[in-house]
Coordinates of N, CA and C in Angstrom, one line a residue:
X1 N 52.1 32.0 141.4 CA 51.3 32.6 140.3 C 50.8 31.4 139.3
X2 N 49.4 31.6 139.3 CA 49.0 30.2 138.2 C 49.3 30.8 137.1
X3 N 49.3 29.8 135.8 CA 49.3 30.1 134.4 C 48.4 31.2 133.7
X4 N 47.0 30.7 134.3 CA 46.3 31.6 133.8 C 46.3 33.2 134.0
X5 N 46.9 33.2 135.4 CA 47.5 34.8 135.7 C 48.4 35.2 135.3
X6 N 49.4 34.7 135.1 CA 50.6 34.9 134.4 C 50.0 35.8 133.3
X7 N 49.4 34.6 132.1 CA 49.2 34.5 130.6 C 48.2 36.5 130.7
X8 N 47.0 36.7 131.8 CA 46.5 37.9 131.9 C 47.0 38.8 132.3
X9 N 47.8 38.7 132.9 CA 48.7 39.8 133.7 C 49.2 40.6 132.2
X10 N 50.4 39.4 131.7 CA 51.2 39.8 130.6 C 50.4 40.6 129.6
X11 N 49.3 39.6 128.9 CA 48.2 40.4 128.0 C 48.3 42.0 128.9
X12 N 47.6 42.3 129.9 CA 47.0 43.3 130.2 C 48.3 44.5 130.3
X13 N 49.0 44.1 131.2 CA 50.1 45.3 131.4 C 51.0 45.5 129.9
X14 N 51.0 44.5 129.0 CA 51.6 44.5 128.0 C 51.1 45.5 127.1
X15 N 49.5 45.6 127.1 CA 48.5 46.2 126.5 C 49.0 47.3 126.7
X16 N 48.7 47.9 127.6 CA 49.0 49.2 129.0 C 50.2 49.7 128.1
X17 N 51.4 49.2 128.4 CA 52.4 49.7 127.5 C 52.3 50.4 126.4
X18 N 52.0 49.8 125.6 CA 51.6 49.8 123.8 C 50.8 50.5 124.0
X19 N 49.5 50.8 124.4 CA 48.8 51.8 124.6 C 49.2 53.3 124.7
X20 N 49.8 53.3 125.8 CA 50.6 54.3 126.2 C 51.9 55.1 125.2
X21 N 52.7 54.1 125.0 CA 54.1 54.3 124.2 C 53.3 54.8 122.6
X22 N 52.5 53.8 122.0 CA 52.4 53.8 120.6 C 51.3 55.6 120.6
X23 N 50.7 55.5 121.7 CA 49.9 56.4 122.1 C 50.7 57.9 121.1
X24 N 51.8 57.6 123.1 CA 52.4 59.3 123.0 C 53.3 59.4 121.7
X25 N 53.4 58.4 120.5 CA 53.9 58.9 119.4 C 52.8 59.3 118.6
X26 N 52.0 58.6 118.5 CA 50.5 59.2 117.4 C 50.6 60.3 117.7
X27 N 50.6 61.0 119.2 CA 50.0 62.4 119.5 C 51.2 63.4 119.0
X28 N 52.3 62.8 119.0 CA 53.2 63.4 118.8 C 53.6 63.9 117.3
X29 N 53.4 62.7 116.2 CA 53.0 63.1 115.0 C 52.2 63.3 113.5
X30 N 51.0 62.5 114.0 CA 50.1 62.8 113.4 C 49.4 64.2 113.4
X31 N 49.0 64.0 112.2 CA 48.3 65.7 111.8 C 47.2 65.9 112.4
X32 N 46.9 66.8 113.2 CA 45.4 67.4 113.6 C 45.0 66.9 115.2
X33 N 46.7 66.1 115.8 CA 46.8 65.7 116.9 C 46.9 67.2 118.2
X34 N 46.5 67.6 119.2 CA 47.0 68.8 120.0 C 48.5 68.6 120.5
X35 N 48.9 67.6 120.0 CA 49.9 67.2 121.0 C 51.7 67.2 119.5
X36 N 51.0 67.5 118.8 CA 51.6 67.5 117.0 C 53.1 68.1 117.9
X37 N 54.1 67.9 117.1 CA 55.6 68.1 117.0 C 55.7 68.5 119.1
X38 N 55.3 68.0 119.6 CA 55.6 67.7 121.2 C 57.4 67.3 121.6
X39 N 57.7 66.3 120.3 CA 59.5 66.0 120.6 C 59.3 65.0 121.1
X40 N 61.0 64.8 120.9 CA 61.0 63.4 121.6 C 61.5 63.2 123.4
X41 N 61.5 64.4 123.8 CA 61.7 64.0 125.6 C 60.3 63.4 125.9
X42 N 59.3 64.4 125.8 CA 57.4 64.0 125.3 C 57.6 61.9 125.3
X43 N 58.1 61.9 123.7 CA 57.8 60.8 123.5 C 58.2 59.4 124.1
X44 N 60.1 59.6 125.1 CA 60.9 59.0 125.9 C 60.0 59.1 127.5
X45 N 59.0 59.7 128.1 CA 58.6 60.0 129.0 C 57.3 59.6 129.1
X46 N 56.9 60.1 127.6 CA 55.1 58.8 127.4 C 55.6 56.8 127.7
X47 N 56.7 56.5 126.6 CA 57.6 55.2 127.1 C 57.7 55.1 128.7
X48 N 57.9 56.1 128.6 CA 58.2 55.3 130.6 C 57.1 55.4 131.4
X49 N 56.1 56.2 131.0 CA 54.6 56.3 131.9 C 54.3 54.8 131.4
X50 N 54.2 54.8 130.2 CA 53.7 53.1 130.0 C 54.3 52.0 130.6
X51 N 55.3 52.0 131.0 CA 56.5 50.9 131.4 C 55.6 50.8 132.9
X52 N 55.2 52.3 133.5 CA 54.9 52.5 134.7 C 53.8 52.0 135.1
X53 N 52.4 52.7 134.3 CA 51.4 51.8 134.4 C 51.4 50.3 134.3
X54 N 51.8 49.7 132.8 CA 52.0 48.7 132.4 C 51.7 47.4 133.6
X55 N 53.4 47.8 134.3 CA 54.2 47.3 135.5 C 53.4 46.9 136.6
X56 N 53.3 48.0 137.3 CA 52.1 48.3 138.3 C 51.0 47.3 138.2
X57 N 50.3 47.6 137.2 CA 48.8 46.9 137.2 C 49.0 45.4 136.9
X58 N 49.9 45.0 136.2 CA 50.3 43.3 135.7 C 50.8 42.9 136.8
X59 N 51.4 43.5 138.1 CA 52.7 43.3 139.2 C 52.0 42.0 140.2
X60 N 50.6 42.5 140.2 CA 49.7 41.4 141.4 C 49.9 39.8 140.6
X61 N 49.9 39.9 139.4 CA 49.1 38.6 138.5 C 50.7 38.2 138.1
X62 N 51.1 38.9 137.2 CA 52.6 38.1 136.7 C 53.8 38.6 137.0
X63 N 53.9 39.7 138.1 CA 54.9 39.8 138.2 C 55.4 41.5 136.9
X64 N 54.4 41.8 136.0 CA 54.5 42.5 135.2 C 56.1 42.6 134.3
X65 N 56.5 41.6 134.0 CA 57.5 41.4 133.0 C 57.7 42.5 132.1
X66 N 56.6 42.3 131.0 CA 55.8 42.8 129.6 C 56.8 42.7 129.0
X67 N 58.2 42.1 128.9 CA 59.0 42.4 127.7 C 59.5 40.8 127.1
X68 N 60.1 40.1 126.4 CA 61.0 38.8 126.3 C 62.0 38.8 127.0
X69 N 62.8 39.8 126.8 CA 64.1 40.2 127.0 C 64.0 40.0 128.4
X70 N 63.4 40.8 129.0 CA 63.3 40.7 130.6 C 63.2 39.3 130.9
X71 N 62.0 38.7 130.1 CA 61.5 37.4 130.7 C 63.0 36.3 130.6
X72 N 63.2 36.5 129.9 CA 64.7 35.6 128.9 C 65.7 36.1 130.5
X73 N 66.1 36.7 130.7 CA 67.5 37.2 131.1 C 66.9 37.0 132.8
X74 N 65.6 37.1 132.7 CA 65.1 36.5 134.4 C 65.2 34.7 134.7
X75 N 65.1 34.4 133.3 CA 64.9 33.0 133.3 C 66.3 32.4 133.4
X76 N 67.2 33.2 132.7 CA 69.2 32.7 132.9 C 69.0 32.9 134.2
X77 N 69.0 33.7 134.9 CA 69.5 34.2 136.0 C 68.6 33.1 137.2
X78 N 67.7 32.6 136.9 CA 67.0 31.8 137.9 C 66.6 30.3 137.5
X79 N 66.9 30.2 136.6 CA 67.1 28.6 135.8 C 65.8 27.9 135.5
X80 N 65.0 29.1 136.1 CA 63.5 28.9 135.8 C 63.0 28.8 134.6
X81 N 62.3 27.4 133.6 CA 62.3 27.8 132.1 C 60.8 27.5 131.7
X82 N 60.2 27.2 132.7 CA 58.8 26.3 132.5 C 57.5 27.2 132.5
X83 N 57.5 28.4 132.7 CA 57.1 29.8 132.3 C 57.2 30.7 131.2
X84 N 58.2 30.6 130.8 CA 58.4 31.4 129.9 C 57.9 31.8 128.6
X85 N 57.2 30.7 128.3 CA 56.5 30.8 126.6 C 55.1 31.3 127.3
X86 N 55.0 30.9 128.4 CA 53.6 32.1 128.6 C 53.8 33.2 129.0
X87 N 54.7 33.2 129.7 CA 54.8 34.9 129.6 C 55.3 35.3 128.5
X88 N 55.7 35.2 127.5 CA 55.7 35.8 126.0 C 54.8 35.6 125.1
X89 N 53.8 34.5 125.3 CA 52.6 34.7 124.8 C 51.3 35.7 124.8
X90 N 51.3 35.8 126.5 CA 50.7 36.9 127.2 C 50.8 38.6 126.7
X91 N 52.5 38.6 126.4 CA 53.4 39.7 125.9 C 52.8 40.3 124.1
X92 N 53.2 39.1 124.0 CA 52.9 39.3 122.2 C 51.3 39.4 122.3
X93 N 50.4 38.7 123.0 CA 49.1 39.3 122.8 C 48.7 40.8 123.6
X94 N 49.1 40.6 124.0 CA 49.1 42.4 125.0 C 49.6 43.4 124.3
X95 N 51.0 42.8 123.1 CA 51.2 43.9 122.2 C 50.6 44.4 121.3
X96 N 49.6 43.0 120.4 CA 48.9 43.3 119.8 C 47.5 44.0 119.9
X97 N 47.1 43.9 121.1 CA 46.0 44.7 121.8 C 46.2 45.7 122.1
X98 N 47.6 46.4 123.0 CA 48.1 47.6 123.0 C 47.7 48.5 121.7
X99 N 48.2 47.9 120.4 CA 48.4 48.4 119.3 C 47.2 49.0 118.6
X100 N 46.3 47.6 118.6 CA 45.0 47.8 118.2 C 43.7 49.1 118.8
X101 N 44.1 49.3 120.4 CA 43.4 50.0 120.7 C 44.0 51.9 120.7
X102 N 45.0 52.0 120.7 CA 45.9 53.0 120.2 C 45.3 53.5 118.9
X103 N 45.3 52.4 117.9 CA 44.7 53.1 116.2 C 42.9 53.3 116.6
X104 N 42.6 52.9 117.8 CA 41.2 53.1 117.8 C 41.0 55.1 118.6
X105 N 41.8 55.2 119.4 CA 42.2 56.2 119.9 C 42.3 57.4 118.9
X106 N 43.0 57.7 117.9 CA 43.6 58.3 116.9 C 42.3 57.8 116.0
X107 N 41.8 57.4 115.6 CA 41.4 56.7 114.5 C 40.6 58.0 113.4
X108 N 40.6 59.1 113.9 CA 40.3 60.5 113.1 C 41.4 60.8 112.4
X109 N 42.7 61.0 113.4 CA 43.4 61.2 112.8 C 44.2 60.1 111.7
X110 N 44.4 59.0 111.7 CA 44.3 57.8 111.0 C 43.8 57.9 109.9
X111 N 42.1 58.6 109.9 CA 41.6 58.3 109.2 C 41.7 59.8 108.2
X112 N 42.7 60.6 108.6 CA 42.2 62.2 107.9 C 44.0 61.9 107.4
X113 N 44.3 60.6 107.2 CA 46.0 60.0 106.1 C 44.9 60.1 104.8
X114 N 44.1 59.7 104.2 CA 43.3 59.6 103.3 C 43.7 61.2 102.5
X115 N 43.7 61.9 102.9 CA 44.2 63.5 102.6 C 45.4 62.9 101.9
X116 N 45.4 63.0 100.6 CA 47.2 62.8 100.4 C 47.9 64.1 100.3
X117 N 47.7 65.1 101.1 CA 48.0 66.7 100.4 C 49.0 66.7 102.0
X118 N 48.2 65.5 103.4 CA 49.1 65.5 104.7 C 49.2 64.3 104.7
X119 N 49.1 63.4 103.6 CA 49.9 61.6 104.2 C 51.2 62.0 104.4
X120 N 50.8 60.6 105.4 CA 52.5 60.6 106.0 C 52.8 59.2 106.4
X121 N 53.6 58.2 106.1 CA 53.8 57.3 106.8 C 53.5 56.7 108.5
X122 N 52.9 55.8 108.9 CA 52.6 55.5 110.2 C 53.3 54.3 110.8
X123 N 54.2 54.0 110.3 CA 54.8 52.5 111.1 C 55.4 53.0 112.1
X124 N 56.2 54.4 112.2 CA 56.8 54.6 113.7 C 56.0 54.9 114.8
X125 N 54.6 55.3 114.7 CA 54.0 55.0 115.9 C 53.8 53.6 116.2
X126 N 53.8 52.6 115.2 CA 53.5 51.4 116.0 C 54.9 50.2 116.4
X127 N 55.7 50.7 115.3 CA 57.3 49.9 115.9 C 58.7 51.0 115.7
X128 N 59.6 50.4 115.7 CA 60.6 51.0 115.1 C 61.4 51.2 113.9
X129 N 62.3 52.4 113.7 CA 62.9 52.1 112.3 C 64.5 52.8 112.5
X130 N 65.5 52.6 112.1 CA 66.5 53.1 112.4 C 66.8 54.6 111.7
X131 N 67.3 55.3 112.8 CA 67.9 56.6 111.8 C 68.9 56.4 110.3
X132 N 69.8 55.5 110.5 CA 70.4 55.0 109.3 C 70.6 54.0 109.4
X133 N 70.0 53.2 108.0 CA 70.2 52.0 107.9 C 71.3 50.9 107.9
X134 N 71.8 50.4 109.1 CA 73.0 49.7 108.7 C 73.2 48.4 110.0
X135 N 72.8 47.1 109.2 CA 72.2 46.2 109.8 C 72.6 45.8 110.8
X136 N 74.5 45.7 111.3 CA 75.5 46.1 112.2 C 75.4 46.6 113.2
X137 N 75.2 48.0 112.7 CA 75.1 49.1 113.7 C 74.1 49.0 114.3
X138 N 72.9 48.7 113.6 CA 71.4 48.6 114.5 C 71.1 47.3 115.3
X139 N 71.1 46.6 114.9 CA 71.5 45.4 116.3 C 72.7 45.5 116.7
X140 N 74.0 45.8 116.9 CA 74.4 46.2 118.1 C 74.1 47.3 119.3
X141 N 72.9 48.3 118.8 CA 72.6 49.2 119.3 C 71.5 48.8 119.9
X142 N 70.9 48.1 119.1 CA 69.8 47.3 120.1 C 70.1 46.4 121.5
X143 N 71.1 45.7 120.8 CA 71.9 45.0 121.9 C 72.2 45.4 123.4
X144 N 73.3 46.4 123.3 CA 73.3 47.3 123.9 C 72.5 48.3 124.6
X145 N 71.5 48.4 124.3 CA 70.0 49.1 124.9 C 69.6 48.1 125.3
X146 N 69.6 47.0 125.1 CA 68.7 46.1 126.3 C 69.4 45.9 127.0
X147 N 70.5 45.7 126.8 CA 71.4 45.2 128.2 C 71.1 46.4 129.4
X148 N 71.2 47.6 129.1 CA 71.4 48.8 129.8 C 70.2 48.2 130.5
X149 N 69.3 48.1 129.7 CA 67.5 47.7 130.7 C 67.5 46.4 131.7
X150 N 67.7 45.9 131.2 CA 68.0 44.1 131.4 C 68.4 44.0 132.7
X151 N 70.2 44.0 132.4 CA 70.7 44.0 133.5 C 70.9 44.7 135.2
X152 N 70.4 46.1 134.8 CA 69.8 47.0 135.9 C 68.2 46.2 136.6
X153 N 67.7 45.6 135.8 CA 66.6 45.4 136.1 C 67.2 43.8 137.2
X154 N 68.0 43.2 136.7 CA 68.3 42.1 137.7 C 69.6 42.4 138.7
X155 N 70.1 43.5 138.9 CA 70.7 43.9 139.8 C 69.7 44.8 140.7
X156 N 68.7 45.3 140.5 CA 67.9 45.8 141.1 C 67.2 44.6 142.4
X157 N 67.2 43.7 141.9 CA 66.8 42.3 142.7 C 67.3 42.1 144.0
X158 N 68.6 42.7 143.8 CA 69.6 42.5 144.7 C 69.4 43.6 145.9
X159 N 69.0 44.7 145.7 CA 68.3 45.7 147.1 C 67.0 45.4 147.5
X160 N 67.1 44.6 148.7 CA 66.4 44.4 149.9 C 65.2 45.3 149.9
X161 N 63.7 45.0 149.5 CA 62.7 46.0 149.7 C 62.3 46.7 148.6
X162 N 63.1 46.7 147.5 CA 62.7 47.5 146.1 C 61.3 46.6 145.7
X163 N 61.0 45.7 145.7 CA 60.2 44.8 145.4 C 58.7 44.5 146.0
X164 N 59.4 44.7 147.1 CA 58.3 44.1 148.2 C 57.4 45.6 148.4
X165 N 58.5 47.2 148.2 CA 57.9 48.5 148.4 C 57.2 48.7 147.2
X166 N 57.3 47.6 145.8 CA 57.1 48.6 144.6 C 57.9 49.4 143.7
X167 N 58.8 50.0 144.7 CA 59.6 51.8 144.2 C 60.5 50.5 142.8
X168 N 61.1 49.2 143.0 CA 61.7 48.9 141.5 C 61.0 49.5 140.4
X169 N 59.8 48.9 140.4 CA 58.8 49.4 139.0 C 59.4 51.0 138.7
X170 N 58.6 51.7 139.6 CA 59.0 53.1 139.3 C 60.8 53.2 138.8
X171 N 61.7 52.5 139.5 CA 62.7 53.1 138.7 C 63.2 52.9 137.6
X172 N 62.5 51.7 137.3 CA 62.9 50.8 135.8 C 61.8 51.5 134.9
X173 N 60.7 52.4 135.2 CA 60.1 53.5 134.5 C 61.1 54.8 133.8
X174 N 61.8 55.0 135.2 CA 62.6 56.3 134.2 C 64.2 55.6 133.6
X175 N 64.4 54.6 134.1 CA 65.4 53.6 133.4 C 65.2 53.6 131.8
X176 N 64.1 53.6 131.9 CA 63.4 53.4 130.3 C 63.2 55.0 129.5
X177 N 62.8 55.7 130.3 CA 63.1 57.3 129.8 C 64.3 57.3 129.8
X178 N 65.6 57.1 130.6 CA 66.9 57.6 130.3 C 67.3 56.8 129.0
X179 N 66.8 55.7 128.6 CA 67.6 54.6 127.4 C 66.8 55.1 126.2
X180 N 65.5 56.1 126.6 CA 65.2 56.4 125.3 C 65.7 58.3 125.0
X181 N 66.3 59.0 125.7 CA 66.7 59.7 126.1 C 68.2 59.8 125.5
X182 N 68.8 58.5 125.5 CA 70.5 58.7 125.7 C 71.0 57.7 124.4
X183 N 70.2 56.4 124.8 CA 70.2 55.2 123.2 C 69.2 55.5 122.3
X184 N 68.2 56.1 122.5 CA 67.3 56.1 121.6 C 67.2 56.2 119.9
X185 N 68.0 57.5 119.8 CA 68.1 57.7 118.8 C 68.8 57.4 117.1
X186 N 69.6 56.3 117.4 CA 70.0 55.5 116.2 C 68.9 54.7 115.4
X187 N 68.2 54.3 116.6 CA 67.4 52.7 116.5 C 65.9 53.3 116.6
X188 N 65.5 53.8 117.6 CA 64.3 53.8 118.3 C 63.9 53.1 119.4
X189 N 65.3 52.4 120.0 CA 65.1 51.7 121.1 C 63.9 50.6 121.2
X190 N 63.7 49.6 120.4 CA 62.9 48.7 120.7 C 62.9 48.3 122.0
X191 N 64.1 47.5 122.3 CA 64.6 47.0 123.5 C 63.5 46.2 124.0
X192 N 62.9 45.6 123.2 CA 61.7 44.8 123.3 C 60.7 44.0 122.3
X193 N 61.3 42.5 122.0 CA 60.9 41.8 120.7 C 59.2 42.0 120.7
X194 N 58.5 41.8 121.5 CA 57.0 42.2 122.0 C 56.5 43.4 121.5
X195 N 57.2 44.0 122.2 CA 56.5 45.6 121.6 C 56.6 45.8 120.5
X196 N 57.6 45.3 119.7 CA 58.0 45.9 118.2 C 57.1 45.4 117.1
X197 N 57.2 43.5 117.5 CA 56.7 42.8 116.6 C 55.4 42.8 116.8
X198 N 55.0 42.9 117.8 CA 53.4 42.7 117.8 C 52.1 43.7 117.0
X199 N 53.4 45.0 117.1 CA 52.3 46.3 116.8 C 52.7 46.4 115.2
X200 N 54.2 45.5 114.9 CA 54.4 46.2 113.1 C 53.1 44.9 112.6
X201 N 52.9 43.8 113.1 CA 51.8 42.7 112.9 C 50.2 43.7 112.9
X202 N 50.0 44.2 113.2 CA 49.0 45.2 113.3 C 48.8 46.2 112.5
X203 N 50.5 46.9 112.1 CA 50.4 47.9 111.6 C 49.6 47.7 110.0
X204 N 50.8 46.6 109.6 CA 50.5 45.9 108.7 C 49.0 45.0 107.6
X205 N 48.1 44.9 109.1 CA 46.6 44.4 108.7 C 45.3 45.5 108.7
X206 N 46.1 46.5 109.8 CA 45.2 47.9 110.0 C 44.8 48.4 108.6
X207 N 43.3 48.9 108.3 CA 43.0 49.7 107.2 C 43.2 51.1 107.4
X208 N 44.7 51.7 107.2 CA 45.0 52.5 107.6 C 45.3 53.5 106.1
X209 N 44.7 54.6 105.8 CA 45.0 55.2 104.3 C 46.2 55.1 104.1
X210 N 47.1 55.4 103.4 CA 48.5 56.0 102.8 C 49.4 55.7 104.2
X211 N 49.0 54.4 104.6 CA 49.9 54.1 105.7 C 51.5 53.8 105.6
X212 N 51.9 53.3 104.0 CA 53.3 52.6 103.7 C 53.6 51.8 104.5
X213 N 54.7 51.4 104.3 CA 55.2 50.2 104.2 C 55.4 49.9 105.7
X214 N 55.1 48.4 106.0 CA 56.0 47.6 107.5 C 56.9 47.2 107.8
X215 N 57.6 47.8 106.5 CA 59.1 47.2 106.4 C 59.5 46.0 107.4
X216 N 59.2 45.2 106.7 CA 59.8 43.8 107.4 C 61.0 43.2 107.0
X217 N 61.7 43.8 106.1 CA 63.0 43.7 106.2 C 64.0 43.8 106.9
X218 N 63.0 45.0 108.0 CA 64.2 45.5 108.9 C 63.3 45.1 110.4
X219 N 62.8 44.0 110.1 CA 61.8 43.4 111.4 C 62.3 42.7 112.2
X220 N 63.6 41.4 111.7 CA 64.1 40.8 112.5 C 65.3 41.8 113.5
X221 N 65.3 42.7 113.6 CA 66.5 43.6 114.4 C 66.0 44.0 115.7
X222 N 64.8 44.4 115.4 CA 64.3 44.9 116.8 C 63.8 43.7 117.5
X223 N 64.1 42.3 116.8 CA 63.6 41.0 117.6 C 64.7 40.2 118.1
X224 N 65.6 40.1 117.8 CA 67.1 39.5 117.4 C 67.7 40.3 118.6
X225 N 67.7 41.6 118.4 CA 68.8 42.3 118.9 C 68.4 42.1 120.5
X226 N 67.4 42.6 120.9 CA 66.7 42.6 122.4 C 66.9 41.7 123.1
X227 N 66.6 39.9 122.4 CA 66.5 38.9 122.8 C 68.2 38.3 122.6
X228 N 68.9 38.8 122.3 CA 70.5 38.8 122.3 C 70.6 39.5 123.8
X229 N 70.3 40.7 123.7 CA 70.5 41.5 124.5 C 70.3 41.1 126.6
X230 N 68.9 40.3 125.8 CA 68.5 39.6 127.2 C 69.6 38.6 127.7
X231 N 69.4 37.6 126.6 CA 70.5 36.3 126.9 C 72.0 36.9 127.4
X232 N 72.3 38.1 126.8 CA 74.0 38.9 127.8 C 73.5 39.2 129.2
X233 N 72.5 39.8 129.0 CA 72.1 40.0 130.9 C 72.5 39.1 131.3
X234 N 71.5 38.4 131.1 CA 71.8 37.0 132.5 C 73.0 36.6 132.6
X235 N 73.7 36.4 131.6 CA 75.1 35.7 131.7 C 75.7 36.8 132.2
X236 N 75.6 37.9 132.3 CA 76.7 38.8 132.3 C 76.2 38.8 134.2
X237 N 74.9 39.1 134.3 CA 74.3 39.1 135.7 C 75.0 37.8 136.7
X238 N 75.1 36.5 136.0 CA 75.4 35.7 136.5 C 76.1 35.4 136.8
X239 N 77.5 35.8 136.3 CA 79.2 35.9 136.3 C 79.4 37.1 137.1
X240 N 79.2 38.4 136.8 CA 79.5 39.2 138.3 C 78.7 39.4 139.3
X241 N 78.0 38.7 139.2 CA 76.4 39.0 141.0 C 76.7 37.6 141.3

């Protein structure tokens, strides 16, 4: 894989994701959406369509990473390091394109926040935020949600033909419905420094009405924790595989 494919792959499937994910939350709760109070199985299952498409369509060019954490915990595991800041360049610009075209999608409803009688805050369509705040508890949770991803994803390496048939992708799709499904709920499962940071960077410049705050206080968690989370894969991959 040349650089240049790499770097497009990552942009594109990364896009795909964020599209998808940041999507099936807008629809989920924004006002005057058809898809309004849908839940969160809806929202855990939009996450994994995206992981799915994502995957798939990036898979020819880079290999379809789209996360750090993956890339990081692929890179322990294979000592391979001379890649890597492109495929997280690719990632972080794919998130921010994901993001961008998503507010374009919705952009009625976006734009009908101007109503302050139905404002509502919008940063959880585009990153995360924790159910209770407590800096501890939420990067270890994060931690722990990536590893769940991470490490499955490099034990999956290890059956003969998942790769070469494709079916890995698909299962590391509902891998990602079950983590948002079972972890999700403390944190919002970032489990992905890319997806989080790229779209609260967006949320943040979008002319979005009565949008509030991007809280960037609580920005380094969902970036910290994942990429912790990665760096345990590998080592942990590496020590019992």
């Amino acid at each position: 894989m040349s650089n240049g494919d790499i770097f497009l792959g990552e942009v594109i499937g990364t896009a795909i994701l964020i599209l998808f994910g940041a999507g099936v939350v807008a629809a989920v709760v924004l006002n005057y959406s058809k898809a309004k109070d849908a839940g969160w199985v809806v929202i855990a299952f939009g996450w994994g369509f995206g992981v799915m498409a994502g995957a798939y369509t990036a898979a020819p060019l880079s290999g379809g990473q789209l996360n750090p954490a993956v890339t990081i915990g692929i890179a322990i595991d294979t000592g391979e390091w001379d890649k890597v800041h492109i495929y997280i360049a690719g990632q972080m610009v794919g998130a921010i394109l994901g993001a961008v075209l998503c507010w374009l999608v919705y952009f009625a409803q976006f734009q009908a926040n101007a109503d302050k009688d139905i404002a509502q805050p919008t940063l959880g369509i585009f990153s995360t935020a924790p159910a209770i705040r407590n800096v501890v508890a939420n990067l270890i949770t994060e931690i722990i949600a990536t590893i769940a991803l991470v490490l499955p994803i490099l034990a999956f390496g290890l059956t003969k033909g998942l790769g070469v048939s494709g079916t890995a992708i698909l299962i590391v799709s509902f891998l990602v419905v079950g983590i948002g499904l079972s972890l999700g709920g403390p944190t919002g499962y970032a489990i992905n420094p890319a997806r989080d940071l790229g779209p609260r960077i967006v949320h943040a410049l979008l002319p979005i009405p009565n949008k509030g705050t991007s809280d960037w206080g609580y920005a380094w968690i969902p970036v910290v924790g994942p990429l912790i989370g990665g760096v345990l894969s590998g080592v942990i991959f590496n020590a019992a595989f």
